[in-house]
C-alpha positions as a printed NumPy array, in Angstrom:
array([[  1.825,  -9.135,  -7.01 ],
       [  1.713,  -7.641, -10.073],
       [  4.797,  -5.219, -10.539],
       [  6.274,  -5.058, -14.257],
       [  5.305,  -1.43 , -16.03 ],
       [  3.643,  -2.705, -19.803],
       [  2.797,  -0.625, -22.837],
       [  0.246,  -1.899, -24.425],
       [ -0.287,  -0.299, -27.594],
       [  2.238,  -2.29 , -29.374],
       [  0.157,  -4.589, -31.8  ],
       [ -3.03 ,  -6.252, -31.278],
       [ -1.846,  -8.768, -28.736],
       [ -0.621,  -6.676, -26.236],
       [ -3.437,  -3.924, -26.376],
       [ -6.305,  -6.926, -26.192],
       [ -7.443,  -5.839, -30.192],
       [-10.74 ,  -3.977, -30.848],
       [-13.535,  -5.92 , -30.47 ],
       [-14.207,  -7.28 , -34.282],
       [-10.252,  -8.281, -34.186],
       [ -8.563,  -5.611, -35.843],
       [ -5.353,  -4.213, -34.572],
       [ -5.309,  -0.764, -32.815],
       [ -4.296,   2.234, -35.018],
       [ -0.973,   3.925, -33.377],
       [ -1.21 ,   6.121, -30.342],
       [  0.021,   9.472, -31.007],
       [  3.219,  10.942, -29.347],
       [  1.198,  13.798, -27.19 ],
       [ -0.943,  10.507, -26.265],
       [  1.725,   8.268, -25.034],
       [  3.401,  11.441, -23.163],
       [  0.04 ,  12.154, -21.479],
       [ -0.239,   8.6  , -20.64 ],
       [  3.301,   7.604, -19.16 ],
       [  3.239,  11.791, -17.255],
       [  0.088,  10.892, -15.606],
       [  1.545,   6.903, -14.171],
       [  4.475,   8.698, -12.896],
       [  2.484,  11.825, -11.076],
       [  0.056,   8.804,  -9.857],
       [  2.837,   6.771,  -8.652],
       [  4.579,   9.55 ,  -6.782],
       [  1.142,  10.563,  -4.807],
       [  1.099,   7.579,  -2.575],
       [  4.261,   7.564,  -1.845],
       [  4.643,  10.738,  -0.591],
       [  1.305,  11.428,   1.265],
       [  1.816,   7.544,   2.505],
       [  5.103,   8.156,   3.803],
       [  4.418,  11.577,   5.284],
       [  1.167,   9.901,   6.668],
       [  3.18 ,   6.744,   8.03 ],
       [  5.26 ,   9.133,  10.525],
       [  1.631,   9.924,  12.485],
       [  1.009,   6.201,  12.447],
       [  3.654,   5.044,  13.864],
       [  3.597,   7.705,  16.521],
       [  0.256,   7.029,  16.758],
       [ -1.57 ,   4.91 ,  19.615],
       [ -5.096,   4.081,  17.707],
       [ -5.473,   0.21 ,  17.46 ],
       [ -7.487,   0.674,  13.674],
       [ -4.47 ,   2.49 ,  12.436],
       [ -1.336,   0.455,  14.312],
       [  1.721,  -0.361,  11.514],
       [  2.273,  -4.206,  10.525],
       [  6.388,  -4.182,  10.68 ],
       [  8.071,  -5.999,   8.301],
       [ 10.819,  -8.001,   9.587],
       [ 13.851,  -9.6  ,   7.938],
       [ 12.474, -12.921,   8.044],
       [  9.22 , -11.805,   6.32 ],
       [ 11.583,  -9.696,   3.784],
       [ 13.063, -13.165,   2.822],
       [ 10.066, -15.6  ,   2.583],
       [  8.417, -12.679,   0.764],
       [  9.52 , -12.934,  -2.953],
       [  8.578, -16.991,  -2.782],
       [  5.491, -16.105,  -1.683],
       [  4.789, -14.193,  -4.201],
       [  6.196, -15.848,  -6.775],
       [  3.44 , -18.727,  -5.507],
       [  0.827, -16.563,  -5.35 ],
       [  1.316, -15.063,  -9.071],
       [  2.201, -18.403, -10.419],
       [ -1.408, -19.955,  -9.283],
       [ -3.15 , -16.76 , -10.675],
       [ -1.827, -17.868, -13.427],
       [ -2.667, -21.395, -13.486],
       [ -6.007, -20.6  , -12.837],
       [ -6.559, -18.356, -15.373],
       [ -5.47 , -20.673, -17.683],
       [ -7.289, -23.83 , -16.26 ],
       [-10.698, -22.199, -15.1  ],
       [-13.204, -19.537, -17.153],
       [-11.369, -16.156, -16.235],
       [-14.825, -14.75 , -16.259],
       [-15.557, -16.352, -13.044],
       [-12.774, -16.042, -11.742],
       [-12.577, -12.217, -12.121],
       [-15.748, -12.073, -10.994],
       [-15.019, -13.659,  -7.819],
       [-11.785, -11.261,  -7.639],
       [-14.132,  -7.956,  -8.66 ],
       [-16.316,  -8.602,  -5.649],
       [-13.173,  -9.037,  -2.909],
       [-11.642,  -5.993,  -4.374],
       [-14.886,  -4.094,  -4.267],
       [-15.199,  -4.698,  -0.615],
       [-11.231,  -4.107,   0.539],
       [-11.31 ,  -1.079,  -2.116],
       [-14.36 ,   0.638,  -0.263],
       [-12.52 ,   0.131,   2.987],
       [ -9.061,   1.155,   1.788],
       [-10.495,   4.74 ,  -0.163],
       [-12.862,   5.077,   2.741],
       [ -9.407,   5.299,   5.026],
       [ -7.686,   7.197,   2.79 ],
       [-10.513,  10.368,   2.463],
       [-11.118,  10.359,   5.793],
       [ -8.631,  12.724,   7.121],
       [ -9.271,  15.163,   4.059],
       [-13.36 ,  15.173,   4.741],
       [-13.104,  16.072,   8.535],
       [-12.133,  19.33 ,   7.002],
       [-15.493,  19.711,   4.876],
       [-17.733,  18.412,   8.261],
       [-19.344,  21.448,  10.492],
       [-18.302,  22.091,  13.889],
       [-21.435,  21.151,  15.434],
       [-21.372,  17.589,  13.633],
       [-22.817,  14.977,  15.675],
       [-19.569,  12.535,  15.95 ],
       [-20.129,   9.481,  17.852],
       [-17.274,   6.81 ,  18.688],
       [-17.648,   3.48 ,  17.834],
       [-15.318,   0.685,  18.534],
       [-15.739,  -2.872,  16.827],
       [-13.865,  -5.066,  18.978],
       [-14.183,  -9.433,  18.584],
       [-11.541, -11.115,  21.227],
       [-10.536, -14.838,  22.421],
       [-11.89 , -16.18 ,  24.987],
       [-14.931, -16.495,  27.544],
       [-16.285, -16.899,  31.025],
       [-13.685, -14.867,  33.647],
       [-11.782, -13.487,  30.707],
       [-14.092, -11.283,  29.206],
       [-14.897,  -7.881,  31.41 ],
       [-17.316,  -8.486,  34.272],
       [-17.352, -12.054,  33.191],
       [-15.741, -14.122,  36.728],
       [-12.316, -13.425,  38.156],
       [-12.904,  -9.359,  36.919],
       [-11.888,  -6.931,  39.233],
       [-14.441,  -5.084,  41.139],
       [-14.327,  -1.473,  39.863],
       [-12.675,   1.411,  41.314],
       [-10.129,  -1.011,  42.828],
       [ -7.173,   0.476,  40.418],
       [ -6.536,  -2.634,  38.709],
       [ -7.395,  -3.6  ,  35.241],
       [ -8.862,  -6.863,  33.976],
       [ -6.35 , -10.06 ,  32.321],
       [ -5.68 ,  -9.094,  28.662],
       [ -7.839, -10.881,  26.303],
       [ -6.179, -11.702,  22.966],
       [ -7.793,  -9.249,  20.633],
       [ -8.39 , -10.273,  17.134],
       [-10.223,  -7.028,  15.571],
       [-10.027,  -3.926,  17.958],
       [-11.47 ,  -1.462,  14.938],
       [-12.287,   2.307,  16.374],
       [-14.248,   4.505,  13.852],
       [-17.05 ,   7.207,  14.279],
       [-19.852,   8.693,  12.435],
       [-17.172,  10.857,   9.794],
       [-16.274,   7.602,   8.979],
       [-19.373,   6.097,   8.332],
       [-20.142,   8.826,   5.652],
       [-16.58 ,   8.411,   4.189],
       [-17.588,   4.748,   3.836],
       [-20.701,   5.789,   2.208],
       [-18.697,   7.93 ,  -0.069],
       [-16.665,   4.907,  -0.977],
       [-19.321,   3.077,  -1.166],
       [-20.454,   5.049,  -4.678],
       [-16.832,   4.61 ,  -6.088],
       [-17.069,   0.805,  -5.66 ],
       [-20.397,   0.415,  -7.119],
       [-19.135,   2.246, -10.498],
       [-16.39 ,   0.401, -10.222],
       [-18.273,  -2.838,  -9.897],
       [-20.54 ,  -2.195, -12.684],
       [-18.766,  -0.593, -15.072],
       [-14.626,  -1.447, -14.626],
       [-14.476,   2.55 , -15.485],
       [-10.424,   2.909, -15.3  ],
       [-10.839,   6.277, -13.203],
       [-13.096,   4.045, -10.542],
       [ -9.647,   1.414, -11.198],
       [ -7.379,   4.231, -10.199],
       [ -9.212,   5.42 ,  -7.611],
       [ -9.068,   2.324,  -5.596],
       [ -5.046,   1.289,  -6.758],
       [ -4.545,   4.994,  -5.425],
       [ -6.201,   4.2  ,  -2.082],
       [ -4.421,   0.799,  -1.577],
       [ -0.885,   2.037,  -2.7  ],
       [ -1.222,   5.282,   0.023],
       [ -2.802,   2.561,   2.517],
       [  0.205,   0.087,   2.131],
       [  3.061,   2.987,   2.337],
       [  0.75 ,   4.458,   5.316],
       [  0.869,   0.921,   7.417],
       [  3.327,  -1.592,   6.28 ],
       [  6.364,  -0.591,   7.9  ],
       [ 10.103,  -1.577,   7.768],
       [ 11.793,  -2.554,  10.959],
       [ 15.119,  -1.136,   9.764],
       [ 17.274,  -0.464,   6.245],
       [ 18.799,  -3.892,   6.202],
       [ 15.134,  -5.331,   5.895],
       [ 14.535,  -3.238,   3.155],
       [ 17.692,  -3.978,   1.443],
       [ 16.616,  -7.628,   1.851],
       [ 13.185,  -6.951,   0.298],
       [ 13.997,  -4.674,  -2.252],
       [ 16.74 ,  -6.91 ,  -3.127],
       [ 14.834, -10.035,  -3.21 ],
       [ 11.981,  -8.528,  -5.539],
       [ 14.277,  -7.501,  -7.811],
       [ 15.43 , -10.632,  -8.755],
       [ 11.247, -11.547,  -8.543],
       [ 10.354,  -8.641, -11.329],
       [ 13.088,  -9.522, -13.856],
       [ 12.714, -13.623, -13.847],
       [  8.673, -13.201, -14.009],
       [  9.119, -10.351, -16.571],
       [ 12.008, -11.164, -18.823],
       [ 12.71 , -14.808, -17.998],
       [  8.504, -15.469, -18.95 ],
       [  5.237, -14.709, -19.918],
       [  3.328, -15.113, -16.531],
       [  3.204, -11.467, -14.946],
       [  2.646,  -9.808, -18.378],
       [ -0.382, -12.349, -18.782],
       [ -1.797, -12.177, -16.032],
       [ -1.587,  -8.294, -15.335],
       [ -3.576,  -8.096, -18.537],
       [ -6.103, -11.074, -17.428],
       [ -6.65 ,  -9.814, -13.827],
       [ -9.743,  -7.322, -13.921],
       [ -8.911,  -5.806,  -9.975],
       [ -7.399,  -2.638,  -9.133],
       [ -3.517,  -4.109,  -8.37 ],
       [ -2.733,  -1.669, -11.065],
       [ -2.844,   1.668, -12.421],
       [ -3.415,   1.936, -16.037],
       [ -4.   ,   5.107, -18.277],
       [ -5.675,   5.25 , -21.669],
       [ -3.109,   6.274, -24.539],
       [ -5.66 ,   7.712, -26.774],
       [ -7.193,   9.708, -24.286],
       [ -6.963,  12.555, -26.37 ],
       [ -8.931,  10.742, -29.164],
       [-11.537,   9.064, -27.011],
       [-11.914,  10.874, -24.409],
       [-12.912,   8.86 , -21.097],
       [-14.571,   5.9  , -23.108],
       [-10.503,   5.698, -24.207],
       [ -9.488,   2.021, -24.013],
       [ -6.102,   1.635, -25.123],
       [ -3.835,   1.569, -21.465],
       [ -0.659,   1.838, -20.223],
       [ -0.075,   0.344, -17.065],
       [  1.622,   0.239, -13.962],
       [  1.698,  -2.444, -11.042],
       [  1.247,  -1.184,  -7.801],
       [  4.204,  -3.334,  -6.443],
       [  6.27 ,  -0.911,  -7.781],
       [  5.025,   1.838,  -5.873],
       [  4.811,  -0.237,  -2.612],
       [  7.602,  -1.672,  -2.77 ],
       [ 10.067,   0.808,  -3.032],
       [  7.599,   3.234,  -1.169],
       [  7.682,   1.522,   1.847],
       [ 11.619,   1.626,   2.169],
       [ 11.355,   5.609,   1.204],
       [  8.832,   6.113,   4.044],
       [ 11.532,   4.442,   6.332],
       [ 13.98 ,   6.78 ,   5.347],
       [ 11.593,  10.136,   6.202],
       [ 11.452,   8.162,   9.825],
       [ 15.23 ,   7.642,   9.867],
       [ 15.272,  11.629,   8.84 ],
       [ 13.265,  12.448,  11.647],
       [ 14.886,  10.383,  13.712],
       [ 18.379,  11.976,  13.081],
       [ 16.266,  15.713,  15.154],
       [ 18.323,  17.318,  12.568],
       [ 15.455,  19.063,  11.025],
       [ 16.338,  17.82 ,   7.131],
       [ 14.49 ,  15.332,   5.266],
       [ 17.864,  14.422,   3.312],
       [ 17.061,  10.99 ,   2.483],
       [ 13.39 ,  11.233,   2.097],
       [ 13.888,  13.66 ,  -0.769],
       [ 16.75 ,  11.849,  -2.134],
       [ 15.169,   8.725,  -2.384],
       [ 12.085,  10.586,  -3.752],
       [ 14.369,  11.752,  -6.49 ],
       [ 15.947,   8.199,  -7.341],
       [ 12.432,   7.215,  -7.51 ],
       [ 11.256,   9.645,  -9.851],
       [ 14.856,   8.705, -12.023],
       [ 14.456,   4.877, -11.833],
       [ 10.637,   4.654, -12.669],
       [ 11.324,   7.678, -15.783],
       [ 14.554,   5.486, -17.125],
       [ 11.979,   2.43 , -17.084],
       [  9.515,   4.456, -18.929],
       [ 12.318,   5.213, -21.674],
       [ 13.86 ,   1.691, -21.87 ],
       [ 10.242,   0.681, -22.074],
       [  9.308,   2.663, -24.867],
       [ 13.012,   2.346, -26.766],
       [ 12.671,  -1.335, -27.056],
       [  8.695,  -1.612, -27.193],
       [  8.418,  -4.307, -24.575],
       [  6.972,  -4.401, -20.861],
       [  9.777,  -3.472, -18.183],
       [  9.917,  -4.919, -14.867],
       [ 10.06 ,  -1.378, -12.987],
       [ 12.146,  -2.791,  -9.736],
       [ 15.035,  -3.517, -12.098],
       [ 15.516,   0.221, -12.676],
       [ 13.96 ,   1.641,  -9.454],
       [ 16.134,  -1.038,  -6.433],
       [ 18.92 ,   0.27 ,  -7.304],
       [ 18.317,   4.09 ,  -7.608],
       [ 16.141,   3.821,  -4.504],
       [ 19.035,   2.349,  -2.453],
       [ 22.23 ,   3.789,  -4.016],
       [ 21.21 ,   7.296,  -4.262],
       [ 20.513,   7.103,  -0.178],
       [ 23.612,   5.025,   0.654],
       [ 25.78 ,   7.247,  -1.032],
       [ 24.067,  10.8  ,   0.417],
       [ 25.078,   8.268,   3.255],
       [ 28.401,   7.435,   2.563],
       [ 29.217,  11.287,   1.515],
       [ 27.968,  12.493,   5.143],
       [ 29.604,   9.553,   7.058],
       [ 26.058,   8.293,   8.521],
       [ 26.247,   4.973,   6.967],
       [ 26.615,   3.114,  10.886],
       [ 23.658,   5.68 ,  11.62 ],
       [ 21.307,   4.381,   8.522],
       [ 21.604,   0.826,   9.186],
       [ 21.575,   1.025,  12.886],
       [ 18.19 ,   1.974,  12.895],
       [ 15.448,  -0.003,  14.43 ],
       [ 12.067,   0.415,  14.613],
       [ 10.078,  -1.467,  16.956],
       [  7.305,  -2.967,  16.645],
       [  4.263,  -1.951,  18.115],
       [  2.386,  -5.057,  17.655],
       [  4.776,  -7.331,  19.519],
       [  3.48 ,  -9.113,  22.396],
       [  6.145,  -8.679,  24.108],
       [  6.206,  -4.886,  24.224],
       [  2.148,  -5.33 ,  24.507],
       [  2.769,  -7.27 ,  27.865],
       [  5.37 ,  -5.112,  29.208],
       [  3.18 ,  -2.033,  28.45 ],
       [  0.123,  -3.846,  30.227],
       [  2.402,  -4.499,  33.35 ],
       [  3.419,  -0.865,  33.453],
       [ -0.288,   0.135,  33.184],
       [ -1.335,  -2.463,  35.609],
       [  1.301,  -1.902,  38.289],
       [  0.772,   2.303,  37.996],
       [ -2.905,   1.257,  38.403],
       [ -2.812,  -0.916,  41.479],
       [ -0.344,   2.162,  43.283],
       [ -2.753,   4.833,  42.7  ],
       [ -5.424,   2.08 ,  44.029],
       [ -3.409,   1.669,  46.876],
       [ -2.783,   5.755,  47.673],
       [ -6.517,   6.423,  47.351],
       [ -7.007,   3.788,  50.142],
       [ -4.706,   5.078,  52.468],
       [ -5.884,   8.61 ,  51.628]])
């Protein structure tokens, strides 16, 4: 997970060099402004659609769009993980051709980023389709099993008998229609420029898609969890940042869209520009993910204030704009969470602390939808109202 915020235009190593060696000439001041204004307005859209757009998720009951809750366990094991994963990126890029590898990389990405910016559009198209659109419903659906567990296999009930068929463990259970079939064409276009030309907008487009998609469904069973995590990949950013070389390198080596970047001499080069600043899009999921928690926890309180939501918003906007300073004070890449874990938890703990609602913010609990547990329970429920209403028409 790439998630340290780099300025490249510091010498010839950093910025990659022009292509007959020579260093870079300086990017001007309006340049650099332009550059780091535009990764902070990028960073905050995600967050705030995502979070805003994670509150009708997890009220919502479609199977394509059901949360993946984060528990305290996988808060812990997280940061090791991915201080594995970035440490054989990095390995490989320095043991095997990086143009292979890349290439490899460039054709996963291009199939998850069609799939994440087809997801993300698809609520803003349905406005642009005509009421008299032909919208089918499709459902893509792959479970375990065979023979009596599959419906009308043996053992089914008959039907109109009010009782419902053994559950099947459901590995995809994907429902789409035809709106998103053209949003996936749409996407579609965007990946293909992306694939052939590594254009940064077609780069941005698809970090934006998977940074809204990860606030939108990666959800936080409670603040303690996110304390964990937060806390955890804080120490992750600054050892991989300031105690080596490895996330620097291989955010520059890594030609996928796990970054936003934004050309510094835009203003000279116009879109051909190639001199970026960049930003890792850990640091907008990361702390995003906790700040979309905290709009649930606000709704939660039926109060009718989004007081932590928009604090947290704020301590976000403060810890990833003191990053950008320290960053350009002492010319070197900044790992973002340093500045941004603790603005995104203090400012909230203290609004917190200030109202007295600090056993009411870390009380909070937020189940989890895919739990089997809960999944059986619900199917009893179902099953059992199903079977009385068999019964009643009977006796009717």
């Amino acid at each position: 997970m790439d998630s340290a915020l780099s300025d490249p235009h510091n010498g010839s190593a950093e910025a990659g060099g022009a292509a007959n060696g020579t260093a870079r000439p300086p990017s001007t001041p309006e340049g650099i402004a332009l550059a780091y204004g535009s990764l902070l307005l990028m960073a905050l859209l995600p967050i705030f659609f995502g979070a805003l757009r994670s509150v009708r998720c997890a009220r919502g009951k479609n199977a394509s769009d059901m949360p993946e809750t984060i528990t305290s366990r996988d808060a812990a094991r997280f940061p090791i993980i991915a201080s594995c994963t970035l440490l054989g990126l990095y390995l490989f890029f320095k043991i095997f051709s990086q143009e292979y590898i890349n290439l490899l990389l460039s054709m996963y990405f291009f199939v998850l980023g069609i799939l994440a910016l087809s997801h993300t559009i698809s609520p803003f198209m349905n406005k642009f389709f005509p009421a008299n659109f032909p919208n089918r419903q499709y459902q893509l659906l792959f479970t375990q099993g065979s023979g009596e567990n599959k419906e009308g296999g043996r053992g089914s009930p008959a039907p109109g008998s009010g009782l419902t068929r053994p559950l099947c463990p459901e590995i995809i259970n994907y429902e789409f229609d035809a709106k998103d079939l053209v949003c996936l064409g749409l996407s579609s276009i965007v990946g293909v420029w992306y694939l052939l030309r590594k254009h940064w907008i077609a780069n941005n487009l698809f970090g934006l898609a998977f940074s809204l998609n990860g606030v939108e469904l990666l959800h936080l069973n409670n603040v303690s969890t996110g304390c964990i995590l937060l806390g955890g990949l804080f120490i992750y950013d600054v050892f991989w940042v300031f105690g080596t070389n490895v996330m620097v390198t291989v955010a520059k080596s890594f030609e996928a869209p796990i970054k936003l970047v934004f050309p510094q001499d835009l203003l000279e080069k116009g879109l051909e520009a190639d001199n970026f600043a960049m930003l890792g899009l850990g640091d907008i999921v990361i702390p995003g993910i906790f700040i979309a928690l905290l709009l649930r926890f606000d709704i939660s309180l039926k109060k009718n204030t989004h007081t932590y939501f928009y604090t947290s918003f704020a301590a976000y906007i403060f810890g990833l704009g003191l990053t950008i300073f320290i960053m350009h004070i002492f010319k070197h890449a900044q790992p973002a969470l340093l500045y941004l874990v603790p603005a995104c938890i203090g400012f909230p703990v203290l609004v917190a602390l200030a109202k007295g609602e600090v056993t009411e913010m870390f009380s909070y609990e937020e189940s989890n939808p895919k739990d089997p547990a809960a999944v059986t329970e619900g199917s009893k429920e179902g099953t059992e109202a199903s079977a009385s209403k068999g019964l009643e028409k009977k006796e009717k």
